Short mmCIF file of C-alpha atoms in Angstrom, two decimals:
data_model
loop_
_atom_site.label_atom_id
_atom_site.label_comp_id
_atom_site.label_asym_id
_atom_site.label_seq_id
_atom_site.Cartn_x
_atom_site.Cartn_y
_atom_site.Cartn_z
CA UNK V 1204 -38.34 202.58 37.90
CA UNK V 1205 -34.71 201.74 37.76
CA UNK V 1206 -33.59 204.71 37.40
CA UNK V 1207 -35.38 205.92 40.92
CA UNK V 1208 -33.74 202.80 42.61
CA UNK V 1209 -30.49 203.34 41.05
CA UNK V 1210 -30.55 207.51 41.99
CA UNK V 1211 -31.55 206.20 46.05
CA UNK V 1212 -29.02 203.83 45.86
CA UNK V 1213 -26.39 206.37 45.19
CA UNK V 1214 -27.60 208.51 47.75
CA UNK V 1215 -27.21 205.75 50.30
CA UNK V 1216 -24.08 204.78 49.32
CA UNK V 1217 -22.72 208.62 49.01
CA UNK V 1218 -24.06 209.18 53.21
CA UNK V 1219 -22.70 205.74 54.49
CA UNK V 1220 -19.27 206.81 52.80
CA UNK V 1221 -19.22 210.35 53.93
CA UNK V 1222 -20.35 209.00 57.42
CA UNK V 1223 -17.16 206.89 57.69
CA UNK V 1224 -14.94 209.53 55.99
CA UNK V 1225 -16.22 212.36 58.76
CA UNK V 1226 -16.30 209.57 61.63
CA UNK V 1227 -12.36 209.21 60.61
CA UNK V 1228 -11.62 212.94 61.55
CA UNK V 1229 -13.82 213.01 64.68
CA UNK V 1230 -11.99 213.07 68.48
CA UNK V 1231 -10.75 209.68 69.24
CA UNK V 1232 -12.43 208.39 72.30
CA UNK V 1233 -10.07 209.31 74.82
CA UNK V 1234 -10.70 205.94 76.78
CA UNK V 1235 -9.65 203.95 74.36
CA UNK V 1236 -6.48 202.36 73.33
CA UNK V 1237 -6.00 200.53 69.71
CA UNK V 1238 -3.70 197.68 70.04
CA UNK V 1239 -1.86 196.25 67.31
CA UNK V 1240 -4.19 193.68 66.00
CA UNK V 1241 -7.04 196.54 65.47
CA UNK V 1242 -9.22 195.44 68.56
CA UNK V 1243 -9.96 198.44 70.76
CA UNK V 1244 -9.26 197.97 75.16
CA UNK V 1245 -11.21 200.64 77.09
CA UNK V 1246 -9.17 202.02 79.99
CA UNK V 1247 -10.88 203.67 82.89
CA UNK V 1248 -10.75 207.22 83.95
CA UNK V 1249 -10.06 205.86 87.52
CA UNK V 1250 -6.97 207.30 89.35
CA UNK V 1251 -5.19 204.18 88.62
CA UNK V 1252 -7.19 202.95 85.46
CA UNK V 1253 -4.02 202.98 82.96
CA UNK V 1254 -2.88 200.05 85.02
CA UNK V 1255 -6.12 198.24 85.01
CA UNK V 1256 -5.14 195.72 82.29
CA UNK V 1257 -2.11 194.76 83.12
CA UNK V 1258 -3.57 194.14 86.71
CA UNK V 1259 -6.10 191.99 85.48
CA UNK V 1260 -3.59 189.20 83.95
CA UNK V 1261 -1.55 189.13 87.28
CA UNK V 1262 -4.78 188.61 89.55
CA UNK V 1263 -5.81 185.79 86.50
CA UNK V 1264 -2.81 184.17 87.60
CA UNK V 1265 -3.72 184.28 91.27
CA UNK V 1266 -5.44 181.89 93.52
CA UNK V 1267 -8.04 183.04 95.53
CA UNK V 1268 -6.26 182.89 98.50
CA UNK V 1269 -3.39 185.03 97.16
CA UNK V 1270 -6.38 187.77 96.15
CA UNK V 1271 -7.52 187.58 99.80
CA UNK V 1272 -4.45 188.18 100.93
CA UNK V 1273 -3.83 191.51 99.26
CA UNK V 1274 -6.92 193.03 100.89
CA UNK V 1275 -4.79 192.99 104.15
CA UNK V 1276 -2.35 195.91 105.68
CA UNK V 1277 -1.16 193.36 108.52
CA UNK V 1278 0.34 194.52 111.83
CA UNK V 1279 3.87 193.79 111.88
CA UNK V 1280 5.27 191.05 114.11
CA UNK V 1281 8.82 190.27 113.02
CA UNK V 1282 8.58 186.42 114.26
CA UNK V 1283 5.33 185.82 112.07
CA UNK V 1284 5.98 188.24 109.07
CA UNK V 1285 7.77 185.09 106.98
CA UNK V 1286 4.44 183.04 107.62
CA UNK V 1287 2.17 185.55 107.18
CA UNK V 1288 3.56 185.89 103.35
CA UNK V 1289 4.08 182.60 102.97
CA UNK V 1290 1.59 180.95 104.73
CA UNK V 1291 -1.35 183.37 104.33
CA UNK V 1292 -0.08 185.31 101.17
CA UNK V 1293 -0.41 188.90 103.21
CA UNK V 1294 -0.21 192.11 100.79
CA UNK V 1295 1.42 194.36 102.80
CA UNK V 1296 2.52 195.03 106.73
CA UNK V 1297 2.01 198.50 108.85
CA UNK V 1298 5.09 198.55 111.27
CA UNK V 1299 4.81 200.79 114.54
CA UNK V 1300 7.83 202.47 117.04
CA UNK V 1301 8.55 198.94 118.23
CA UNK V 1302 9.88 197.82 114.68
CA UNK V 1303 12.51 200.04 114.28
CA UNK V 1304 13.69 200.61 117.66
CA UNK V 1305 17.03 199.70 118.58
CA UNK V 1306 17.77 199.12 114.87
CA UNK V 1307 19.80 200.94 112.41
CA UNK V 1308 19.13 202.02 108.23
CA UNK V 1309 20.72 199.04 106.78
CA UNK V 1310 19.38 196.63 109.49
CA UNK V 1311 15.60 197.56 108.76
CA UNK V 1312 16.53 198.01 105.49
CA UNK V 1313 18.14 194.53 105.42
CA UNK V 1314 14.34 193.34 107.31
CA UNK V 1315 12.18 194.54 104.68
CA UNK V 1316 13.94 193.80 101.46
CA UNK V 1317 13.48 190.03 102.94
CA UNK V 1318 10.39 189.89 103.10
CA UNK V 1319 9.91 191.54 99.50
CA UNK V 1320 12.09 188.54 98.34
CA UNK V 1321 9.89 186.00 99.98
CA UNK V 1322 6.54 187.74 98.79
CA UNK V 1323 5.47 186.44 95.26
CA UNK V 1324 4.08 190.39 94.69
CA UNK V 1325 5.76 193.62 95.77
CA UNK V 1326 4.38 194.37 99.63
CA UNK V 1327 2.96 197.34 100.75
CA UNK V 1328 5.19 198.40 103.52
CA UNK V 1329 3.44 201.42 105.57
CA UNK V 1330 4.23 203.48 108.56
CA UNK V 1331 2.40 206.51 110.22
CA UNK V 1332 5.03 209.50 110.12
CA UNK V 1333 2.95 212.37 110.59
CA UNK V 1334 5.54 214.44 112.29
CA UNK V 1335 5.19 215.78 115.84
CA UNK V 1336 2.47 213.70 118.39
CA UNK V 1337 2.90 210.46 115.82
CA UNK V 1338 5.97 209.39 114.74
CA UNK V 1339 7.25 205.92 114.29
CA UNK V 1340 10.69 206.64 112.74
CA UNK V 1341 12.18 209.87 113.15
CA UNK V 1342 11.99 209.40 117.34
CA UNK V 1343 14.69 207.13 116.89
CA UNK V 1344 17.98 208.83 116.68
CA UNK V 1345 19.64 205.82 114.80
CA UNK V 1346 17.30 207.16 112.25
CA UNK V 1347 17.27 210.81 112.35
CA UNK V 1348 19.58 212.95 114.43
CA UNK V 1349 15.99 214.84 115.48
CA UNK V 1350 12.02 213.59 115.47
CA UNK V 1351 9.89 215.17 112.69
CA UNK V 1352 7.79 217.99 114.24
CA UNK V 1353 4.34 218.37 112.93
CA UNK V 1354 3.81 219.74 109.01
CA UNK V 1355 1.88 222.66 111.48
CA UNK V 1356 4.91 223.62 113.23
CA UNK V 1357 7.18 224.07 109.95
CA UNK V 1358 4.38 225.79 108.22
CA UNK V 1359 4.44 228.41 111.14
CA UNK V 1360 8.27 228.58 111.26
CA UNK V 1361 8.88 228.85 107.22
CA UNK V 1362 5.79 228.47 105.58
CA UNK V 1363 5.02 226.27 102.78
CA UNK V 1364 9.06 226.18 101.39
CA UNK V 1365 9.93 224.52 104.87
CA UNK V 1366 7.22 221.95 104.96
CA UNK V 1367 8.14 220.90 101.65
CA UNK V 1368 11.65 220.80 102.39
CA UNK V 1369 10.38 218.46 105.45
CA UNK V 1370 8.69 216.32 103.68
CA UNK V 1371 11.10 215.99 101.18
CA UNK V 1372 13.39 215.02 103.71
CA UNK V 1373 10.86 212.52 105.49
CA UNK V 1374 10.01 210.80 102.32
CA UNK V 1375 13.85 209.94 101.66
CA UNK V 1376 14.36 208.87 104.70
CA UNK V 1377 10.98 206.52 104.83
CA UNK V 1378 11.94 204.91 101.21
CA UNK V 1379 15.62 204.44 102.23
CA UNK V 1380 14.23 201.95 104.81
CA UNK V 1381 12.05 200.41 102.35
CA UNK V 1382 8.87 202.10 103.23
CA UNK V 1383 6.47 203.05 100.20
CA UNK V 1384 2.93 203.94 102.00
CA UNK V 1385 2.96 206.80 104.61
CA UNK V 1386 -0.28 206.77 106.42
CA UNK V 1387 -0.81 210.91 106.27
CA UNK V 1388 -1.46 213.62 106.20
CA UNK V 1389 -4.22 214.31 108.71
CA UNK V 1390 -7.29 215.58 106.55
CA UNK V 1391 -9.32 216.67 109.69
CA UNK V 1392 -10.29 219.53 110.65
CA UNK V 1393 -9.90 220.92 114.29
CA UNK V 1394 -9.55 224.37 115.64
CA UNK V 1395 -9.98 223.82 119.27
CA UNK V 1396 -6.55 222.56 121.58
CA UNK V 1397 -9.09 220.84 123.47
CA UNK V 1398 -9.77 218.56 120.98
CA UNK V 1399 -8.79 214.82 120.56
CA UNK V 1400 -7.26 215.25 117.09
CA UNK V 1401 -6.45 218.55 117.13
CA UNK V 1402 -2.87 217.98 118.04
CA UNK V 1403 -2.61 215.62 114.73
CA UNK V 1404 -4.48 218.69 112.63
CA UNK V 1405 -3.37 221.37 110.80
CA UNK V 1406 -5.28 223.07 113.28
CA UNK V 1407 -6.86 225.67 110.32
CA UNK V 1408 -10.08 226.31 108.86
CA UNK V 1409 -11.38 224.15 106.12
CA UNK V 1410 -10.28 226.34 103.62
CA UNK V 1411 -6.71 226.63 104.82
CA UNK V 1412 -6.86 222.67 105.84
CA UNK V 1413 -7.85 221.99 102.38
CA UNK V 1414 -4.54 224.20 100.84
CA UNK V 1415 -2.69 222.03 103.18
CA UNK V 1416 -3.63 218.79 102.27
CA UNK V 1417 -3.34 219.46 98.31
CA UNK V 1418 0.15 220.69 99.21
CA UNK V 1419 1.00 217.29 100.95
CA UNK V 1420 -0.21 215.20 98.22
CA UNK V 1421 1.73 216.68 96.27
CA UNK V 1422 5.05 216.74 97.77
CA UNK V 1423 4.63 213.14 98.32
CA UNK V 1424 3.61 212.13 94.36
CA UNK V 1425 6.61 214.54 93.44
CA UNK V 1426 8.88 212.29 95.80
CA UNK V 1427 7.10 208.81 94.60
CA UNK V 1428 5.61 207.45 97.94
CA UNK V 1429 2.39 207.17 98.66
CA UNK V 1430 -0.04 209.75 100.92
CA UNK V 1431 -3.15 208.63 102.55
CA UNK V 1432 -6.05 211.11 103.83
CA UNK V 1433 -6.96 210.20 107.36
CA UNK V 1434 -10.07 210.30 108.71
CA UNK V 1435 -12.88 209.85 106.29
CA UNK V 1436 -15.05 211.74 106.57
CA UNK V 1437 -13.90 214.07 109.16
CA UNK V 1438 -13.03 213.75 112.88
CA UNK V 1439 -14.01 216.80 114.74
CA UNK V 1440 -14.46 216.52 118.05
CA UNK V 1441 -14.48 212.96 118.54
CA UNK V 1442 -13.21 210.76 121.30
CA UNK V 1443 -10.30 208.50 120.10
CA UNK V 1444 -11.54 204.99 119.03
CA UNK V 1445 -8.83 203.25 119.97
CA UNK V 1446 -10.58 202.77 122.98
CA UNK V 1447 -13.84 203.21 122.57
CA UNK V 1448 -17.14 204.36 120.17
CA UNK V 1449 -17.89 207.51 118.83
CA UNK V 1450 -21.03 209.05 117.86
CA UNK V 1451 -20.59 211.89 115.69
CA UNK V 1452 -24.25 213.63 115.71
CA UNK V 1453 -23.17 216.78 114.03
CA UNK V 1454 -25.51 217.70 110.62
CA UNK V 1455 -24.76 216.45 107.35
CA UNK V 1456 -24.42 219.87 105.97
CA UNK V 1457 -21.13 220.17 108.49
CA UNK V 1458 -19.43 217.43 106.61
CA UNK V 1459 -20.48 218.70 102.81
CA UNK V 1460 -19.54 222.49 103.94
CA UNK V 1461 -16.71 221.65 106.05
CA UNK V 1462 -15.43 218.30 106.60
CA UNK V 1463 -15.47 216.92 103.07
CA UNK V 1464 -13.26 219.94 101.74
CA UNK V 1465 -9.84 218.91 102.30
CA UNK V 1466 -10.80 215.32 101.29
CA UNK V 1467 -11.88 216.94 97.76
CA UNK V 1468 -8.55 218.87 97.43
CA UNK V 1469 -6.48 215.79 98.05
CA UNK V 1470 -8.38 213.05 95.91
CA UNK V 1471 -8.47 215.85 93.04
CA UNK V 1472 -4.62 215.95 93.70
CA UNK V 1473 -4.50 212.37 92.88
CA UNK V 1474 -4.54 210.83 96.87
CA UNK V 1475 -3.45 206.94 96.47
CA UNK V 1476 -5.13 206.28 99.55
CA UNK V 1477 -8.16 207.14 102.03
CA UNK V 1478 -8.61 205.70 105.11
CA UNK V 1479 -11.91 205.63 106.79
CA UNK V 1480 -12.41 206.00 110.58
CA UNK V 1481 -14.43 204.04 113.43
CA UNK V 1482 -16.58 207.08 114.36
CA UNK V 1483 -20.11 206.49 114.10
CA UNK V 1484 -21.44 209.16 112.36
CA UNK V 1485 -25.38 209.82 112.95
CA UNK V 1486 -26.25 211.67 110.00
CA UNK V 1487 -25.16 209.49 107.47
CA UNK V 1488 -25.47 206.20 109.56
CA UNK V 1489 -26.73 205.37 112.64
CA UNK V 1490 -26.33 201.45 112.64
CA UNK V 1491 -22.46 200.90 111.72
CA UNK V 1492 -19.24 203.17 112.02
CA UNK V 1493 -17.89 204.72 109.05
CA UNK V 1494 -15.45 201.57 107.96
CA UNK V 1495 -18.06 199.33 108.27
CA UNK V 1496 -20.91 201.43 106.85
CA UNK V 1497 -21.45 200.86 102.98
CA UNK V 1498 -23.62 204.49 103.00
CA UNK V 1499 -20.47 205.85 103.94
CA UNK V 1500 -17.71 204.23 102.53
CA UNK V 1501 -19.47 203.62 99.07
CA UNK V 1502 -21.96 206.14 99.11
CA UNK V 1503 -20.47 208.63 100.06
CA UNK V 1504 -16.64 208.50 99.57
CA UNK V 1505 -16.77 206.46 96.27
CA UNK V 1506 -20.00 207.64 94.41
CA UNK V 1507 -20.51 211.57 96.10
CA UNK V 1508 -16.84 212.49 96.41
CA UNK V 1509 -15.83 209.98 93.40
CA UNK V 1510 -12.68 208.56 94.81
CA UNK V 1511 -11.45 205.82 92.45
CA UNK V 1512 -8.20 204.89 94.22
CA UNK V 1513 -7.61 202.87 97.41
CA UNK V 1514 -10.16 203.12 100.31
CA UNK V 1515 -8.65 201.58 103.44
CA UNK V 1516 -9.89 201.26 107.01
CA UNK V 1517 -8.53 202.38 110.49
CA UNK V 1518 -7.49 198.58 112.68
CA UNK V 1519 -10.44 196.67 112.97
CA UNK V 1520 -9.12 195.16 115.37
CA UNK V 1521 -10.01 198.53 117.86
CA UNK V 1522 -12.31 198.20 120.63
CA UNK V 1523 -14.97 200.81 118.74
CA UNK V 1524 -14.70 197.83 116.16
CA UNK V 1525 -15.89 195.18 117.83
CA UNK V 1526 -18.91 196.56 119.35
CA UNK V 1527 -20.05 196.33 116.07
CA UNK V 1528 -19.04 193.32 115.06
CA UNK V 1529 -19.36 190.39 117.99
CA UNK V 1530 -19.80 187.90 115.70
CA UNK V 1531 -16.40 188.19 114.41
CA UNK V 1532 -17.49 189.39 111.24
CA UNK V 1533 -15.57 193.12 110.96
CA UNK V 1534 -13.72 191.95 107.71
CA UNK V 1535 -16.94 191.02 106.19
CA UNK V 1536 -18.36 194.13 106.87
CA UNK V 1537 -15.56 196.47 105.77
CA UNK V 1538 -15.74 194.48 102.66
CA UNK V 1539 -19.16 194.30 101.93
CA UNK V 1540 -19.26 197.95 102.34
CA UNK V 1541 -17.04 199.04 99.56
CA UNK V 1542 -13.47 198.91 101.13
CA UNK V 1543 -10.23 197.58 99.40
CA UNK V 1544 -7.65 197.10 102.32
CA UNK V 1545 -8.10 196.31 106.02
CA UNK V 1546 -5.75 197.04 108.56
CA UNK V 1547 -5.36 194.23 110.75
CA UNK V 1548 -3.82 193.31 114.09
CA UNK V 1549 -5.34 189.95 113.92
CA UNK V 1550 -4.86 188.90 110.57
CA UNK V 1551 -5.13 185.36 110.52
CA UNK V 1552 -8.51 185.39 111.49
CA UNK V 1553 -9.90 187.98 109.45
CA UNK V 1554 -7.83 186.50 106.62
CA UNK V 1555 -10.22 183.05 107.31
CA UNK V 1556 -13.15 184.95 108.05
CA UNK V 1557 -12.74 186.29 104.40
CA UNK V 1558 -11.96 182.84 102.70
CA UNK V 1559 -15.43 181.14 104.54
CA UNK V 1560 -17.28 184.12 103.45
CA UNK V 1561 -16.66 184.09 100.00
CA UNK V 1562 -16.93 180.40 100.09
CA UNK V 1563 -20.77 180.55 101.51
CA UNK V 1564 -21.65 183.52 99.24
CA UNK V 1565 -21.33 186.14 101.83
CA UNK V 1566 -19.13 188.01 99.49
CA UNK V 1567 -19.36 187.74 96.24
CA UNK V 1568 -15.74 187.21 94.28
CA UNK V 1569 -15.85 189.77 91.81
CA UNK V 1570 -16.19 192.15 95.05
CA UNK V 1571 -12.72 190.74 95.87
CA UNK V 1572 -11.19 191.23 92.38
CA UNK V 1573 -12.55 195.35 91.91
CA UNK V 1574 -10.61 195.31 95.35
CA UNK V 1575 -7.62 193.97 94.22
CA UNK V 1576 -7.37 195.30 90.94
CA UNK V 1577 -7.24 198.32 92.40
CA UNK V 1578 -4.68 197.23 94.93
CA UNK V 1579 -2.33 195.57 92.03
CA UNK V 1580 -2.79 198.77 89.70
CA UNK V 1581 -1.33 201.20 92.84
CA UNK V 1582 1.79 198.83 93.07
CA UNK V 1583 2.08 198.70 89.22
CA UNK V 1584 1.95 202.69 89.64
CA UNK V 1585 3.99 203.23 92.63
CA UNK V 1586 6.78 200.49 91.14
CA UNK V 1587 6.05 198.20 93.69
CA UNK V 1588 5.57 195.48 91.59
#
């Protein structure tokens, strides 16, 4: 008998010490990272999931109204920027044409490396330089001896080498002023001159839109500054929301065949940033526009297209906004619904609205802290911070 129990106990301890001698040559889990002291961090797969842990001990040093803060791209206002950082902790400005004219490089220069001094974390600092119909820099001559044209107009004058050379160009000039976030390229899809955006377009087919937009991406991670895809999840024919709603009631199947394709080829390009329109967009939700719809903005753009990094919204502060939100409750929404920055032209109430709501439960915190991990991580990426 003790020879049986002696011969099984062999056995078992022959398999448990082959297990651990074949478990020492197996693939090391790639989303792991052993530290010194032998304990094992995961690290996420997400676009900006390397950064992830070194986020999470700056926002454990932050108070909850600093975290709040950083949800906000804030319209620019030179004579409230100081208390907006200091006062209300804001996370980043969007300036407009008004903010740079009349000034020179080292004056606006001079402007935003202040308020990075004042800010306890690195600011976002954003601007929408498409080139041609929107243009908030090059117009000014102080700035550039000629506007930007659109990426459409190079393409069709040199091809690809020319709009890279462009952007090249723009994305010096934007971080010489202190700029880090350029709100394009234009991710829609239009093929009709009688439509709203098509002016802003590439004005292609989805497939050739989608080339397009992977190019862009590119050219800006190769220059360091960050791209955002505008509009989630496509504009078509739309009427501009900056004055009013609108109801998209094309099929679903338009935005999956279509619509969604240059999205795909810029998140899978490694996009920092998506930002959702106002459109109202039937077949996906009839009750809320698109950055205040969680089918949408979760749903959709996180869990179907799997975008990890930054979702942001068009101004909620737009008139197709507040049809939707009368009780002054757009922030909460937008939130709620799976986004990580607002843009803002009326920040200190949104910034309140925010505070009260995760105060009463409305939102919960840890939404707040996914948000602004994320948030942290792209400045820890982008050398912000």
């Amino acid at each position: 008998m003790k020879k049986i129990i002696l011969f099984f106990a062999i056995i078992i301890l022959i398999g448990v010490g082959g297990y651990f001698i074949y478990n020492n040559y197996l693939p090391k889990n790639e989303n792991t990272i052993k530290k010194d002291n032998d304990t094992v961090e995961e690290v996420s797969d997400d676009l900006f999931g390397k950064y992830y842990g070194k986020a999470t001990k700056i926002i454990d040093d932050m108070t909850l109204e600093e975290k709040v803060g950083q949800l906000f791209l804030v319209r620019y206002d030179g004579n409230l920027a100081n208390t907006y950082i200091s006062k209300y902790n804001a996370g980043g400005f969007l300036l407009f044409a008004r903010d740079f004219d009349g000034k020179t490089k080292s004056i606006i220069k001079e402007e935003i490396d202040g308020k990075q001094k004042l800010s306890k974390i690195g600011l976002a600092i954003g601007v929408d330089e498409e080139g041609g119909y929107v243009t908030r820099v090059s117009r000014f001559k102080a700035l550039r001896d000629e506007k930007f044209t659109s990426p459409k107009s190079y393409y069709e004058t040199g091809g690809y080498p020319l709009v890279e050379q462009m952007e090249n160009e723009k994305a010096t000039l934007l971080k010489s002023l202190g700029v880090n976030l350029n709100l394009a390229p234009v991710a829609d899809i239009s093929t009709n001159p009688d439509d709203f955006m098509y002016i802003r377009s590439f004005g292609g087919t989805a497939e050739e839109t989608s080339t397009f937009i992977k190019n862009m991406v590119g050219y800006a991670k190769n220059n360091n500054i960050s791209s955002c895809l505008k509009h989630f999840p496509g504009y078509g024919n739309n009427v501009d929301t900056h004055t009013g709603v609108a109801i998209d009631t094309r099929s679903y199947d338009t935005f999956t065949t279509s619509d969604y394709l240059p999205f795909i080829s810029g998140i899978n390009e490694g996009v920092p940033f998506v930002l959702v329109s106002h459109n109202v967009v039937t077949s996906m939700d009839d009750i809320f526009p698109a950055s205040l719809s969680n089918k949408i903005i979760t749903g959709e753009l996180r869990d179907k297209l799997n975008f990890t990094g930054i979702i942001i919204t068009d101004d909620l502060d737009m008139d197709a906004v507040k049809a939707y939100a009368e009780g002054g409750n757009a922030a909460t929404l937008a939130i709620n619904a799976g986004a990580d920055m607002l843009i803002t032209s009326d920040y200190v109430n949104m910034y309140n609205e925010i505070i009260t709501n995760i105060n009463n439960g409305i939102i919960k915190e840890e939404t707040i802290d996914m948000a602004v991990k994320r948030i942290i991580s792209w400045k820890l990426a982008y050398e912000i911070i």
